[in-house]
Coordinates of C-alpha atoms in Angstrom, one line a residue:
M8 CA 0.0 0.0 0.0
R9 CA 2.4 2.7 -1.2
L10 CA 1.7 6.2 -2.3
A11 CA 3.0 7.5 -5.6
P12 CA 6.6 8.8 -5.1
R13 CA 5.7 12.4 -5.2
A14 CA 2.8 12.0 -2.8
L15 CA 4.9 9.8 -0.5
C16 CA 7.7 12.4 -0.3
S17 CA 5.2 15.1 0.5
A18 CA 3.6 13.0 3.2
A19 CA 6.9 11.9 4.8
G20 CA 8.0 15.5 5.0
A21 CA 4.7 16.8 6.5
A22 CA 4.5 18.1 10.1
W23 CA 2.3 15.6 11.9
R24 CA 0.9 16.1 15.3
E25 CA 3.4 15.3 18.1
S26 CA 0.8 14.5 20.7
F27 CA -2.9 13.5 20.7
P28 CA -5.4 15.9 22.4
L29 CA -6.9 13.8 25.1
G30 CA -9.2 16.5 26.4
S31 CA -11.3 15.5 29.3
H32 CA -11.3 11.8 28.7
D33 CA -10.4 9.6 31.5
V34 CA -9.8 5.8 31.6
A35 CA -11.3 3.3 34.0
R36 CA -10.2 3.7 37.6
W37 CA -12.4 0.9 38.7
F38 CA -12.5 -2.9 38.7
P39 CA -15.7 -4.2 37.1
G40 CA -17.4 -6.8 39.4
H41 CA -17.4 -9.6 36.9
M42 CA -13.7 -9.1 36.3
A43 CA -12.9 -9.1 40.0
K44 CA -14.9 -12.3 40.3
G45 CA -13.1 -13.8 37.3
L46 CA -9.7 -13.1 38.7
K47 CA -10.7 -14.6 42.1
K48 CA -11.9 -17.7 40.4
M49 CA -8.6 -18.0 38.5
Q50 CA -6.7 -17.8 41.8
S51 CA -8.8 -20.5 43.4
S52 CA -8.2 -22.8 40.4
L53 CA -4.4 -22.5 40.4
K54 CA -4.1 -25.8 42.3
L55 CA -5.5 -27.6 39.3
V56 CA -3.1 -25.9 36.8
D57 CA 0.4 -26.8 35.6
C58 CA 1.1 -23.8 33.5
I59 CA -0.3 -20.3 32.5
I60 CA -0.6 -19.2 28.9
E61 CA -1.2 -15.4 28.7
V62 CA -2.5 -14.2 25.4
H63 CA -2.0 -10.6 24.3
D64 CA -2.1 -8.6 21.0
A65 CA 1.2 -8.4 19.1
R66 CA 0.5 -4.8 18.0
I67 CA 0.7 -3.7 21.7
P68 CA 3.3 -6.0 23.3
F69 CA 3.9 -3.6 26.2
S70 CA 0.6 -1.8 26.5
G71 CA -2.4 -3.0 28.4
R72 CA -1.2 -6.2 29.9
N73 CA -2.7 -6.8 33.3
P74 CA 0.1 -6.6 36.0
L75 CA -2.2 -8.6 38.4
F76 CA -1.7 -11.7 36.3
Q77 CA 2.0 -11.8 37.2
E78 CA 1.3 -10.8 40.8
T79 CA -1.4 -13.3 41.6
L80 CA -0.8 -16.2 39.1
G81 CA 3.0 -15.9 38.8
I82 CA 3.8 -19.0 40.9
K83 CA 3.1 -21.2 37.8
P84 CA 5.3 -21.5 34.6
H85 CA 4.3 -18.7 32.2
L86 CA 4.1 -18.6 28.4
L87 CA 3.2 -15.3 26.7
V88 CA 1.5 -15.7 23.3
L89 CA 1.5 -12.5 21.2
N90 CA -1.4 -13.1 18.9
K91 CA -2.5 -11.4 15.6
M92 CA 1.1 -11.3 14.4
D93 CA -0.2 -10.9 10.9
L94 CA -1.5 -7.4 11.8
A95 CA 1.7 -6.3 13.6
D96 CA 4.8 -4.7 12.2
L97 CA 7.5 -7.0 13.6
T98 CA 10.5 -5.4 12.0
E99 CA 11.9 -4.8 15.5
K100 CA 10.8 -8.2 16.9
Q101 CA 14.1 -9.0 18.5
K102 CA 14.0 -5.8 20.4
I103 CA 10.5 -6.6 21.6
L104 CA 11.6 -10.0 22.8
R105 CA 14.7 -8.7 24.6
H106 CA 12.7 -6.2 26.6
L107 CA 10.0 -8.7 27.5
E108 CA 12.7 -11.0 28.7
R109 CA 14.1 -8.2 30.8
E110 CA 10.6 -8.0 32.4
G111 CA 10.9 -11.7 33.3
L112 CA 9.0 -13.1 30.2
K113 CA 11.6 -15.5 28.8
N114 CA 9.0 -17.7 26.9
V115 CA 7.2 -15.7 24.1
I116 CA 5.6 -17.0 20.9
F117 CA 4.1 -14.9 18.2
T118 CA 1.0 -16.5 16.6
N119 CA -1.7 -16.0 14.0
C120 CA -4.6 -18.1 15.2
V121 CA -6.7 -17.4 12.1
K122 CA -4.1 -19.2 9.9
D123 CA -2.7 -21.4 12.7
E124 CA 0.8 -19.9 12.3
N125 CA 3.3 -21.0 15.0
I126 CA 0.5 -22.8 16.9
K127 CA 2.5 -26.0 16.8
Q128 CA 5.2 -24.4 19.0
V129 CA 2.8 -24.0 21.9
V130 CA 2.3 -27.5 23.2
P131 CA 6.1 -28.5 23.0
V132 CA 7.1 -25.3 24.9
V133 CA 4.4 -25.8 27.5
T134 CA 5.4 -29.4 27.9
E135 CA 9.0 -28.4 28.5
L136 CA 8.0 -25.7 31.0
I137 CA 6.0 -28.1 33.0
G138 CA 8.8 -30.7 32.8
N139 CA 11.2 -28.2 34.3
S140 CA 8.9 -27.1 37.2
Y141 CA 7.8 -28.7 40.4
R142 CA 4.1 -29.8 40.0
Y143 CA 3.4 -30.1 43.8
N144 CA 0.1 -31.9 44.3
R145 CA -0.2 -32.7 40.6
G146 CA 3.0 -34.7 40.4
E147 CA 1.2 -38.0 39.9
N148 CA -1.3 -36.7 37.4
M149 CA -0.4 -37.8 33.8
E150 CA -2.5 -35.1 32.2
F151 CA -1.6 -31.4 31.9
C152 CA -3.9 -28.6 32.7
I153 CA -3.2 -25.1 31.3
M154 CA -5.0 -21.9 32.2
V155 CA -5.4 -19.4 29.4
I156 CA -5.6 -15.7 30.5
G157 CA -5.5 -12.2 29.0
V158 CA -7.3 -8.9 28.8
P159 CA -10.5 -8.9 26.7
N160 CA -10.5 -9.6 23.0
V161 CA -6.9 -10.6 22.4
G162 CA -7.7 -14.1 21.0
K163 CA -7.8 -16.5 24.0
S164 CA -10.7 -18.6 22.6
S165 CA -9.2 -18.4 19.1
L166 CA -5.9 -19.9 20.4
I167 CA -7.8 -22.8 22.0
N168 CA -9.7 -23.5 18.8
S169 CA -6.5 -23.2 16.8
L170 CA -4.7 -25.7 19.1
R171 CA -7.7 -28.1 18.7
R172 CA -7.5 -27.9 14.9
Q173 CA -3.7 -28.6 14.9
H174 CA -3.6 -31.4 17.4
L175 CA -7.1 -33.0 17.5
K176 CA -8.3 -32.1 14.0
K177 CA -11.5 -30.9 15.6
G178 CA -13.4 -27.7 15.3
K179 CA -14.5 -25.0 17.7
A180 CA -14.8 -25.7 21.4
T181 CA -15.3 -22.2 22.7
R182 CA -17.6 -19.4 21.6
V183 CA -16.0 -16.0 21.6
G184 CA -18.1 -13.7 23.8
G185 CA -19.7 -10.6 22.2
E186 CA -18.7 -8.5 25.2
P187 CA -15.4 -8.1 27.0
G188 CA -15.0 -10.4 30.0
I189 CA -17.8 -12.7 28.8
T190 CA -16.5 -16.1 27.7
R191 CA -19.3 -18.7 27.5
S192 CA -17.2 -21.7 28.5
V193 CA -15.6 -20.0 31.5
M194 CA -13.3 -22.3 33.5
S195 CA -14.5 -25.4 31.6
R196 CA -11.8 -28.0 30.7
I197 CA -11.2 -28.2 27.0
Q198 CA -9.0 -30.9 25.5
V199 CA -6.4 -29.6 23.0
S200 CA -4.0 -32.4 22.7
E201 CA -3.9 -36.2 22.9
R202 CA -0.1 -36.8 23.3
P203 CA 0.6 -35.3 25.7
L204 CA -2.9 -35.3 27.2
M205 CA -3.5 -31.6 27.7
F206 CA -6.6 -29.6 28.7
L207 CA -7.0 -25.9 28.8
L208 CA -9.1 -23.7 31.0
D209 CA -10.6 -20.7 29.2
T210 CA -11.1 -17.6 31.3
P211 CA -12.9 -14.3 31.0
G212 CA -10.9 -11.3 29.9
V213 CA -9.7 -9.3 32.9
L214 CA -8.6 -5.7 32.6
A215 CA -6.2 -4.1 35.1
P216 CA -8.0 -2.2 37.9
R217 CA -6.3 0.9 36.7
I218 CA -5.3 1.5 33.0
E219 CA -2.0 3.4 33.1
S220 CA -3.1 6.1 30.6
V221 CA -5.8 7.3 28.3
E222 CA -3.5 6.4 25.3
T223 CA -3.2 2.8 26.5
G224 CA -7.0 2.7 26.7
L225 CA -7.2 4.0 23.1
K226 CA -4.7 1.4 21.9
L227 CA -6.7 -1.4 23.6
A228 CA -9.9 -0.2 22.0
L229 CA -8.3 0.1 18.6
C230 CA -7.1 -3.5 18.7
A231 CA -10.5 -5.0 19.7
S232 CA -11.6 -7.0 16.6
G233 CA -15.1 -6.4 15.4
R234 CA -17.3 -3.4 15.7
D235 CA -19.5 -4.6 18.6
R236 CA -16.6 -6.0 20.6
G237 CA -14.6 -2.9 20.0
R238 CA -17.5 -0.7 21.2
A239 CA -18.0 -3.0 24.2
L240 CA -14.4 -2.9 25.3
T241 CA -14.4 0.9 25.0
S242 CA -17.3 1.0 27.3
L243 CA -15.2 -0.7 30.0
L244 CA -12.2 1.4 29.4
F245 CA -14.0 4.8 29.4
P246 CA -17.2 4.3 31.5
G247 CA -19.9 7.0 31.5
T248 CA -21.4 6.8 28.0
V249 CA -22.7 4.1 25.7
L250 CA -20.2 1.6 24.2
D251 CA -17.7 3.1 21.6
H252 CA -19.4 6.5 22.2
L253 CA -17.6 6.8 25.5
V254 CA -14.8 8.4 23.6
G255 CA -16.7 8.3 20.4
E256 CA -15.8 6.3 17.3
E257 CA -14.7 9.5 15.7
T258 CA -12.2 10.1 18.5
L259 CA -10.9 6.5 18.0
A260 CA -10.6 7.2 14.3
D261 CA -8.8 10.5 15.1
Y262 CA -6.3 8.6 17.3
L263 CA -5.8 6.0 14.6
L264 CA -5.2 8.7 12.0
Y265 CA -2.7 10.4 14.4
T266 CA -0.9 7.1 14.9
L267 CA -0.7 6.2 11.2
N268 CA 0.6 9.6 10.2
R269 CA 3.3 9.7 12.9
H270 CA 4.5 6.3 11.9
Q271 CA 4.3 7.3 8.2
L272 CA 1.8 4.5 7.4
F273 CA -0.2 6.0 4.6
G274 CA -2.1 2.9 3.4
Y275 CA -5.4 4.6 4.2
V276 CA -4.7 7.1 1.5
Q277 CA -4.5 4.4 -1.2
H278 CA -7.2 2.3 0.3
Y279 CA -9.8 5.1 0.1
G280 CA -8.3 6.8 -2.9
L281 CA -7.8 10.1 -1.0
G282 CA -4.9 11.4 -3.2
E283 CA -2.8 12.6 -0.2
A284 CA -2.3 12.1 3.5
C285 CA -4.0 14.5 5.9
D286 CA -3.8 15.0 9.7
D287 CA -7.3 16.6 10.1
V288 CA -9.7 13.8 10.9
A289 CA -12.8 15.8 9.9
S290 CA -11.3 16.3 6.4
V291 CA -10.4 12.6 6.1
L292 CA -13.8 11.4 7.3
K293 CA -15.6 13.7 5.0
R294 CA -13.6 12.4 2.0
V295 CA -14.1 8.8 3.2
A296 CA -17.9 9.3 3.6
I297 CA -18.1 10.8 0.1
K298 CA -16.0 8.0 -1.4
L299 CA -18.3 5.4 0.3
R300 CA -21.5 7.4 -0.5
K301 CA -22.2 7.5 3.2
T302 CA -24.4 10.6 3.5
Q303 CA -27.4 11.6 5.7
K304 CA -30.2 14.2 5.5
V305 CA -30.0 16.9 8.2
K306 CA -32.5 19.6 8.9
V307 CA -31.1 23.1 9.0
L308 CA -33.1 26.0 10.4
T309 CA -32.9 29.0 8.1
G310 CA -34.8 32.3 8.0
T311 CA -37.4 30.8 5.7
G312 CA -37.9 27.6 7.7
N313 CA -36.3 24.1 7.9
V314 CA -34.3 22.9 4.9
N315 CA -33.1 19.4 4.4
V316 CA -29.3 19.3 3.6
I317 CA -27.3 16.3 2.5
Q318 CA -24.2 16.0 4.7
P319 CA -21.4 13.4 4.9
N320 CA -22.0 10.8 7.6
Y321 CA -18.9 11.2 9.7
L322 CA -19.8 8.5 12.2
A323 CA -20.3 5.9 9.4
A324 CA -17.0 6.9 7.9
A325 CA -15.2 6.6 11.2
R326 CA -16.7 3.1 11.7
D327 CA -15.5 2.0 8.3
L328 CA -12.0 3.4 8.9
L329 CA -11.8 1.4 12.3
R330 CA -13.2 -1.7 10.7
T331 CA -10.7 -1.5 7.8
F332 CA -7.8 -1.0 10.3
R333 CA -8.9 -3.9 12.5
S334 CA -9.1 -6.1 9.5
G335 CA -5.5 -5.4 8.6
L336 CA -6.4 -3.8 5.3
L337 CA -4.3 -0.7 6.1
G338 CA -1.1 -2.8 6.5
P339 CA 0.8 -4.0 9.6
V340 CA 1.3 -1.6 12.5
M341 CA 3.2 -1.4 15.8
L342 CA 1.1 0.7 18.1
D343 CA 3.8 0.5 20.7
R344 CA 6.5 1.9 18.4
D345 CA 7.0 5.0 20.6
L346 CA 7.5 2.9 23.7
L347 CA 9.8 0.6 21.7
Q348 CA 12.0 3.5 20.6
S349 CA 12.3 4.9 24.1
L350 CA 13.5 1.6 25.6
P351 CA 17.2 1.4 26.5
A352 CA 19.5 -1.1 24.8
V353 CA 19.7 -4.6 26.4
G354 CA 21.5 -7.8 25.7
P355 CA 20.4 -10.7 23.4
S356 CA 17.3 -12.7 24.0
Q357 CA 16.5 -16.4 24.1
A358 CA 12.7 -15.9 23.6
L359 CA 10.9 -17.6 20.9
G360 CA 9.5 -15.9 17.8
P361 CA 8.1 -16.7 14.4
G362 CA 10.2 -19.3 12.7
D363 CA 12.2 -20.1 15.8
A364 CA 12.5 -23.8 16.7

């Protein structure tokens, strides 16, 4: 998705916004009751578990992970699965792995559960982790039990279904909940492998009691797949209004535009045939709405009475821009690029990544 050379040079040299105006928005400073209950249930089930698999989004490897997981569940061997690698810009993958290792996460696998990429690495790594750990009261048990955890909408159920396809040649075992924190087969045992005999416990998505910044909340909301689930997650992150309207889909679209331009990712220009990149969200959404023929009639009060005026549907355009981004049609992105660039240099990593044995 490249611009024409002249347009690309012009876009690359443009003065993009250096910060995003967060206004009066605030992120959740609360712990939803169903999430507190879910975390407590995870803790009570630890005695049944041999290993923890934490699933997170590869586009935000540092942002939004719940620190309570490490604090309350950290007594068990831990594997971090960074899912949706097909949507992530992993040109600095080794730097990501090195810094995750510095945080104590030595076992990391990037996956694409839709196409089952790197899924076959999971069971051998988990088996090795369990073999190198003390199983306490489960020492005599020949089957392995793994707990799958993560914040909402990062692909926990998709990972389970992908493992079943790879190892059991069977279809879906878990239904993905339509709302964050709602997983229909919560804490039920799901077989994913015959040799070794391995069962997984699916769990509800649990956000941290306090999201560290509004920008982290916006990143999490951008990464939520699907319009309904994206809106529902936003309602948890920014309570006070209805679904995505908490910050508004137009605000999310503006943050997306700000991010794409700063990272010089101009795929949206070619996708919508806009001609040139632009940092003004109203202008971009207007052109997208016109391109998609998304218009609406609005009554305007004039001196001679009400007049119906055809205007671009900015909300419909914002929704389409978000859907296009979430589908990967604007190209791979690393939403944590600024965090990655600010990290100090560290030594080599032994963590696993795509293509690693």
